[in-house]
PDB file of C-alpha atoms in Angstrom:
ATOM      1  CA  MET A   2      -5.437  15.315 -14.519  1.00 84.00           C
ATOM      2  CA  SER A   3      -6.188  14.667 -10.205  1.00 90.00           C
ATOM      3  CA  ARG A   4      -9.506  15.791  -9.245  1.00 95.00           C
ATOM      4  CA  LEU A   5      -7.892  17.840  -5.738  1.00 95.00           C
ATOM      5  CA  THR A   6      -5.692  20.448  -5.763  1.00 92.00           C
ATOM      6  CA  VAL A   7      -2.107  19.973  -4.601  1.00 91.00           C
ATOM      7  CA  PRO A   8      -1.101  22.877  -2.668  1.00 92.00           C
ATOM      8  CA  THR A   9       1.740  24.595  -3.484  1.00 89.00           C
ATOM      9  CA  ARG A  10       4.871  24.360  -0.907  1.00 85.00           C
ATOM     10  CA  ALA A  11       3.782  27.901  -0.134  1.00 89.00           C
ATOM     11  CA  ASP A  12       0.984  26.772   0.962  1.00 91.00           C
ATOM     12  CA  VAL A  13       1.625  23.576   3.721  1.00 91.00           C
ATOM     13  CA  PRO A  14       2.587  24.261   6.915  1.00 87.00           C
ATOM     14  CA  ASN A  15       6.285  24.312   8.437  1.00 85.00           C
ATOM     15  CA  GLY A  16       5.631  21.035   9.777  1.00 85.00           C
ATOM     16  CA  THR A  17       3.888  19.210   6.816  1.00 92.00           C
ATOM     17  CA  GLN A  18       6.647  20.576   4.251  1.00 92.00           C
ATOM     18  CA  GLY A  19       9.124  18.645   6.914  1.00 91.00           C
ATOM     19  CA  ILE A  20       6.844  15.330   6.548  1.00 93.00           C
ATOM     20  CA  LEU A  21       7.026  15.281   3.204  1.00 93.00           C
ATOM     21  CA  ASP A  22      10.980  16.361   3.408  1.00 92.00           C
ATOM     22  CA  GLY A  23      10.988  13.163   5.227  1.00 92.00           C
ATOM     23  CA  ILE A  24       9.583  11.221   2.795  1.00 92.00           C
ATOM     24  CA  GLN A  25      11.068  12.887  -0.243  1.00 92.00           C
ATOM     25  CA  LYS A  26      14.133  11.895   1.221  1.00 93.00           C
ATOM     26  CA  GLN A  27      13.343   8.004   2.284  1.00 90.00           C
ATOM     27  CA  LEU A  28      11.905   7.764  -1.012  1.00 90.00           C
ATOM     28  CA  GLY A  29      14.302   9.740  -3.390  1.00 88.00           C
ATOM     29  CA  PHE A  30      11.281  11.719  -5.137  1.00 88.00           C
ATOM     30  CA  ALA A  31       7.999  13.295  -3.660  1.00 87.00           C
ATOM     31  CA  PRO A  32       5.484  11.086  -4.544  1.00 93.00           C
ATOM     32  CA  SER A  33       2.318  13.578  -5.612  1.00 91.00           C
ATOM     33  CA  MET A  34      -0.789  11.783  -3.696  1.00 95.00           C
ATOM     34  CA  PHE A  35       1.643  12.845  -0.342  1.00 95.00           C
ATOM     35  CA  SER A  36       2.147  16.465  -1.530  1.00 93.00           C
ATOM     36  CA  THR A  37      -2.104  16.600  -2.290  1.00 94.00           C
ATOM     37  CA  ILE A  38      -2.884  15.097   1.239  1.00 95.00           C
ATOM     38  CA  ALA A  39      -0.851  17.782   2.550  1.00 95.00           C
ATOM     39  CA  ALA A  40      -3.580  19.853   1.583  1.00 94.00           C
ATOM     40  CA  ASN A  41      -4.935  18.662   4.911  1.00 95.00           C
ATOM     41  CA  PRO A  42      -2.123  18.295   7.162  1.00 94.00           C
ATOM     42  CA  ALA A  43      -4.429  15.900   9.875  1.00 95.00           C
ATOM     43  CA  VAL A  44      -5.120  13.779   6.988  1.00 96.00           C
ATOM     44  CA  LEU A  45      -1.425  13.689   5.944  1.00 95.00           C
ATOM     45  CA  GLU A  46      -0.850  12.811   9.439  1.00 94.00           C
ATOM     46  CA  ILE A  47      -3.154   9.876   9.746  1.00 96.00           C
ATOM     47  CA  VAL A  48      -1.677   8.672   6.922  1.00 96.00           C
ATOM     48  CA  MET A  49       1.563   8.677   7.672  1.00 94.00           C
ATOM     49  CA  GLY A  50       1.168   7.350  11.560  1.00 95.00           C
ATOM     50  CA  LEU A  51      -0.786   4.481  10.302  1.00 97.00           C
ATOM     51  CA  GLN A  52       1.671   3.576   7.674  1.00 94.00           C
ATOM     52  CA  GLY A  53       4.426   4.038  10.875  1.00 94.00           C
ATOM     53  CA  SER A  54       2.277   2.014  13.428  1.00 96.00           C
ATOM     54  CA  ILE A  55       2.258  -1.297  10.529  1.00 96.00           C
ATOM     55  CA  SER A  56       5.769  -1.125   9.620  1.00 94.00           C
ATOM     56  CA  ARG A  57       5.754  -3.066  12.845  1.00 95.00           C
ATOM     57  CA  LEU A  58       3.489  -5.326  11.728  1.00 96.00           C
ATOM     58  CA  LEU A  59       5.298  -8.820   9.776  1.00 96.00           C
ATOM     59  CA  ASP A  60       7.774  -8.955   7.699  1.00 96.00           C
ATOM     60  CA  ALA A  61       8.642  -6.301   4.366  1.00 96.00           C
ATOM     61  CA  LYS A  62       7.752  -8.618   1.956  1.00 96.00           C
ATOM     62  CA  THR A  63       4.587 -10.085   3.429  1.00 97.00           C
ATOM     63  CA  ARG A  64       3.648  -6.331   3.678  1.00 97.00           C
ATOM     64  CA  HIS A  65       4.410  -5.345   0.587  1.00 97.00           C
ATOM     65  CA  THR A  66       2.341  -8.483  -0.793  1.00 98.00           C
ATOM     66  CA  ILE A  67      -0.538  -7.632   1.251  1.00 98.00           C
ATOM     67  CA  ALA A  68      -0.192  -3.812  -0.567  1.00 98.00           C
ATOM     68  CA  LEU A  69      -0.028  -5.307  -4.108  1.00 98.00           C
ATOM     69  CA  ALA A  70      -2.921  -7.695  -3.675  1.00 98.00           C
ATOM     70  CA  VAL A  71      -5.353  -5.296  -2.363  1.00 98.00           C
ATOM     71  CA  SER A  72      -4.366  -2.059  -5.219  1.00 97.00           C
ATOM     72  CA  GLU A  73      -5.014  -4.619  -7.496  1.00 97.00           C
ATOM     73  CA  SER A  74      -8.204  -5.807  -6.230  1.00 97.00           C
ATOM     74  CA  ASN A  75      -9.005  -1.626  -5.998  1.00 95.00           C
ATOM     75  CA  GLY A  76      -7.889  -1.037  -9.401  1.00 96.00           C
ATOM     76  CA  CYS A  77      -5.481   1.574  -7.869  1.00 96.00           C
ATOM     77  CA  GLY A  78      -3.031   2.314 -11.064  1.00 95.00           C
ATOM     78  CA  TYR A  79      -1.854   4.836  -8.672  1.00 96.00           C
ATOM     79  CA  CYS A  80      -1.003   2.469  -5.502  1.00 96.00           C
ATOM     80  CA  LEU A  81       0.087  -0.284  -7.880  1.00 96.00           C
ATOM     81  CA  ALA A  82       2.734   2.105  -9.348  1.00 96.00           C
ATOM     82  CA  MET A  83       3.923   3.059  -5.761  1.00 96.00           C
ATOM     83  CA  HIS A  84       4.072  -0.460  -4.103  1.00 96.00           C
ATOM     84  CA  SER A  85       5.640  -1.635  -7.418  1.00 96.00           C
ATOM     85  CA  TYR A  86       8.542   0.647  -7.059  1.00 94.00           C
ATOM     86  CA  VAL A  87       9.065   0.371  -3.353  1.00 94.00           C
ATOM     87  CA  SER A  88       8.646  -3.408  -3.533  1.00 95.00           C
ATOM     88  CA  SER A  89      11.296  -3.423  -5.782  1.00 94.00           C
ATOM     89  CA  GLU A  90      13.842  -0.566  -4.852  1.00 91.00           C
ATOM     90  CA  LEU A  91      13.121  -1.262  -0.864  1.00 89.00           C
ATOM     91  CA  GLY A  92      11.903  -4.272  -0.652  1.00 90.00           C
ATOM     92  CA  SER A  93      14.118  -6.636  -3.036  1.00 91.00           C
ATOM     93  CA  MET A  94      11.063  -8.351  -4.532  1.00 95.00           C
ATOM     94  CA  SER A  95      11.666  -9.378  -8.223  1.00 94.00           C
ATOM     95  CA  SER A  96       9.531  -8.259 -10.901  1.00 94.00           C
ATOM     96  CA  ASP A  97       7.894 -11.924 -10.718  1.00 95.00           C
ATOM     97  CA  ASP A  98       7.335 -11.192  -7.171  1.00 95.00           C
ATOM     98  CA  ILE A  99       5.493  -8.480  -7.643  1.00 97.00           C
ATOM     99  CA  GLU A 100       3.036  -9.336 -10.827  1.00 97.00           C
ATOM    100  CA  LEU A 101       2.288 -12.852  -8.875  1.00 97.00           C
ATOM    101  CA  ALA A 102       1.475 -10.209  -5.547  1.00 97.00           C
ATOM    102  CA  ARG A 103      -0.913  -8.486  -7.602  1.00 97.00           C
ATOM    103  CA  ALA A 104      -2.463 -11.999  -9.125  1.00 97.00           C
ATOM    104  CA  GLY A 105      -3.046 -12.838  -5.305  1.00 96.00           C
ATOM    105  CA  SER A 106      -0.109 -15.331  -5.354  1.00 97.00           C
ATOM    106  CA  SER A 107       3.276 -15.423  -4.380  1.00 96.00           C
ATOM    107  CA  THR A 108       5.979 -18.227  -4.713  1.00 95.00           C
ATOM    108  CA  ASP A 109       6.360 -18.363  -0.992  1.00 96.00           C
ATOM    109  CA  PRO A 110       3.396 -20.544   0.369  1.00 97.00           C
ATOM    110  CA  ARG A 111       2.672 -18.042   3.241  1.00 97.00           C
ATOM    111  CA  ARG A 112       2.473 -15.383   1.527  1.00 97.00           C
ATOM    112  CA  ALA A 113       0.677 -16.617  -1.325  1.00 98.00           C
ATOM    113  CA  ALA A 114      -1.865 -17.360   1.227  1.00 98.00           C
ATOM    114  CA  VAL A 115      -1.878 -13.707   2.941  1.00 98.00           C
ATOM    115  CA  ALA A 116      -2.697 -12.609  -0.396  1.00 98.00           C
ATOM    116  CA  ARG A 117      -4.801 -14.833  -1.513  1.00 98.00           C
ATOM    117  CA  PHE A 118      -6.916 -13.836   1.891  1.00 98.00           C
ATOM    118  CA  VAL A 119      -6.517 -10.365   1.344  1.00 98.00           C
ATOM    119  CA  GLN A 120      -7.930  -9.969  -2.252  1.00 97.00           C
ATOM    120  CA  LYS A 121     -11.271 -12.361  -0.705  1.00 98.00           C
ATOM    121  CA  VAL A 122     -10.982  -9.538   2.502  1.00 98.00           C
ATOM    122  CA  VAL A 123     -11.234  -6.375  -0.370  1.00 97.00           C
ATOM    123  CA  ASP A 124     -13.532  -8.365  -3.156  1.00 96.00           C
ATOM    124  CA  ASN A 125     -16.056  -9.760  -0.378  1.00 97.00           C
ATOM    125  CA  ARG A 126     -15.844  -6.338   2.396  1.00 96.00           C
ATOM    126  CA  GLY A 127     -14.344  -8.191   4.612  1.00 97.00           C
ATOM    127  CA  GLN A 128     -17.180 -10.880   4.807  1.00 98.00           C
ATOM    128  CA  VAL A 129     -14.701 -14.241   4.204  1.00 98.00           C
ATOM    129  CA  ALA A 130     -15.672 -17.714   5.044  1.00 98.00           C
ATOM    130  CA  ASP A 131     -15.046 -19.799   7.454  1.00 98.00           C
ATOM    131  CA  SER A 132     -12.562 -21.476   4.772  1.00 98.00           C
ATOM    132  CA  ASP A 133     -10.909 -18.521   3.930  1.00 98.00           C
ATOM    133  CA  ILE A 134      -9.661 -17.756   7.396  1.00 98.00           C
ATOM    134  CA  ALA A 135      -8.905 -22.133   7.820  1.00 98.00           C
ATOM    135  CA  ALA A 136      -6.525 -21.271   4.610  1.00 98.00           C
ATOM    136  CA  VAL A 137      -4.590 -18.467   6.320  1.00 98.00           C
ATOM    137  CA  ARG A 138      -4.436 -20.116   9.450  1.00 98.00           C
ATOM    138  CA  GLY A 139      -3.254 -23.706   7.453  1.00 98.00           C
ATOM    139  CA  ALA A 140      -0.304 -21.419   5.764  1.00 98.00           C
ATOM    140  CA  GLY A 141       0.531 -20.702   9.385  1.00 98.00           C
ATOM    141  CA  TYR A 142      -0.430 -18.087  10.780  1.00 98.00           C
ATOM    142  CA  SER A 143      -2.247 -17.083  13.900  1.00 98.00           C
ATOM    143  CA  ASP A 144      -5.476 -15.380  15.225  1.00 98.00           C
ATOM    144  CA  ALA A 145      -3.239 -12.381  16.449  1.00 98.00           C
ATOM    145  CA  GLU A 146      -1.107 -12.041  12.843  1.00 98.00           C
ATOM    146  CA  ILE A 147      -4.780 -12.772  11.078  1.00 98.00           C
ATOM    147  CA  LEU A 148      -5.180  -9.623  12.870  1.00 98.00           C
ATOM    148  CA  ALA A 149      -2.070  -7.505  11.206  1.00 98.00           C
ATOM    149  CA  ILE A 150      -3.261  -9.046   8.067  1.00 98.00           C
ATOM    150  CA  VAL A 151      -6.685  -7.441   7.858  1.00 98.00           C
ATOM    151  CA  THR A 152      -5.047  -3.975   9.423  1.00 98.00           C
ATOM    152  CA  ILE A 153      -2.398  -3.704   6.945  1.00 98.00           C
ATOM    153  CA  ALA A 154      -5.228  -4.376   4.031  1.00 98.00           C
ATOM    154  CA  VAL A 155      -7.155  -1.567   5.629  1.00 97.00           C
ATOM    155  CA  VAL A 156      -4.315   0.868   5.336  1.00 97.00           C
ATOM    156  CA  PHE A 157      -3.520   0.100   1.921  1.00 98.00           C
ATOM    157  CA  LEU A 158      -7.636   0.143   1.234  1.00 97.00           C
ATOM    158  CA  LEU A 159      -7.370   3.915   2.415  1.00 97.00           C
ATOM    159  CA  THR A 160      -4.582   5.436   0.316  1.00 97.00           C
ATOM    160  CA  ASN A 161      -6.533   3.233  -2.414  1.00 98.00           C
ATOM    161  CA  TYR A 162      -9.646   4.823  -1.558  1.00 98.00           C
ATOM    162  CA  ILE A 163      -7.541   8.688  -1.869  1.00 97.00           C
ATOM    163  CA  ASN A 164      -5.862   7.859  -5.255  1.00 97.00           C
ATOM    164  CA  ASN A 165      -8.753   6.510  -7.026  1.00 97.00           C
ATOM    165  CA  VAL A 166     -11.160   9.605  -5.812  1.00 97.00           C
ATOM    166  CA  ASN A 167      -8.321  11.936  -6.671  1.00 97.00           C
ATOM    167  CA  GLN A 168      -7.372  10.238 -10.339  1.00 96.00           C
ATOM    168  CA  THR A 169      -3.726  11.427  -9.019  1.00 95.00           C
ATOM    169  CA  VAL A 170      -1.246  10.762 -11.358  1.00 93.00           C
ATOM    170  CA  VAL A 171       1.431   8.433 -11.723  1.00 94.00           C
ATOM    171  CA  ASP A 172       4.417  10.406 -10.660  1.00 93.00           C
ATOM    172  CA  VAL A 173       6.611   7.190  -9.358  1.00 91.00           C
ATOM    173  CA  PRO A 174       9.865   6.054 -11.479  1.00 85.00           C
ATOM    174  CA  ALA A 175       9.842   2.979 -13.633  1.00 77.00           C
ATOM    175  CA  THR A 176      11.266   0.208 -11.652  1.00 67.00           C
ATOM    176  CA  THR A 177      14.253  -1.666 -12.134  1.00 60.00           C
ATOM    177  CA  GLY A 178      13.305  -4.199 -15.186  1.00 50.00           C
ATOM    178  CA  GLN A 179      10.165  -2.314 -15.714  1.00 47.00           C
ATOM    179  CA  ALA A 180       9.994  -0.769 -18.886  1.00 40.00           C
ATOM    180  CA  ALA A 181      10.015   3.087 -18.567  1.00 36.00           C
TER     181      ALA A 181
END
């Protein structure tokens, strides 16, 4: 059972209801994470703003890989379910790609380097070694892209922390190829 109160639809301001409607339209369902965050409309706007902003950084599969690797490192079951669903249903990632991302790897060498790097960033609270930076650079990422990688990881840390604190009940549909 979630630890924070989910406001009723009637308790959510009209502008916030519009945000929730947009999420439902985009995903095909209204995840409880967003309904819970709607208890504080400013927080919902911040989370949605950050998620919208990172959509301009790197390609979608790399962002999905980062989300899965970060969520695995944080042990966020809700975020793993959500990002597995989004990666599979909207991001065209195979179940093998999803499992590899969670393990800090990928069939794509560049994405594998990113997945390993973000797990080190999370596990070491940003205190990575010079060799970790060299490895991601060696995979072809510029310093500007490394900044994007860290930024994306931190945005997913935020939702991981919210859902871990809340113990959000998983309400995400099973992905194609995943047992229900």
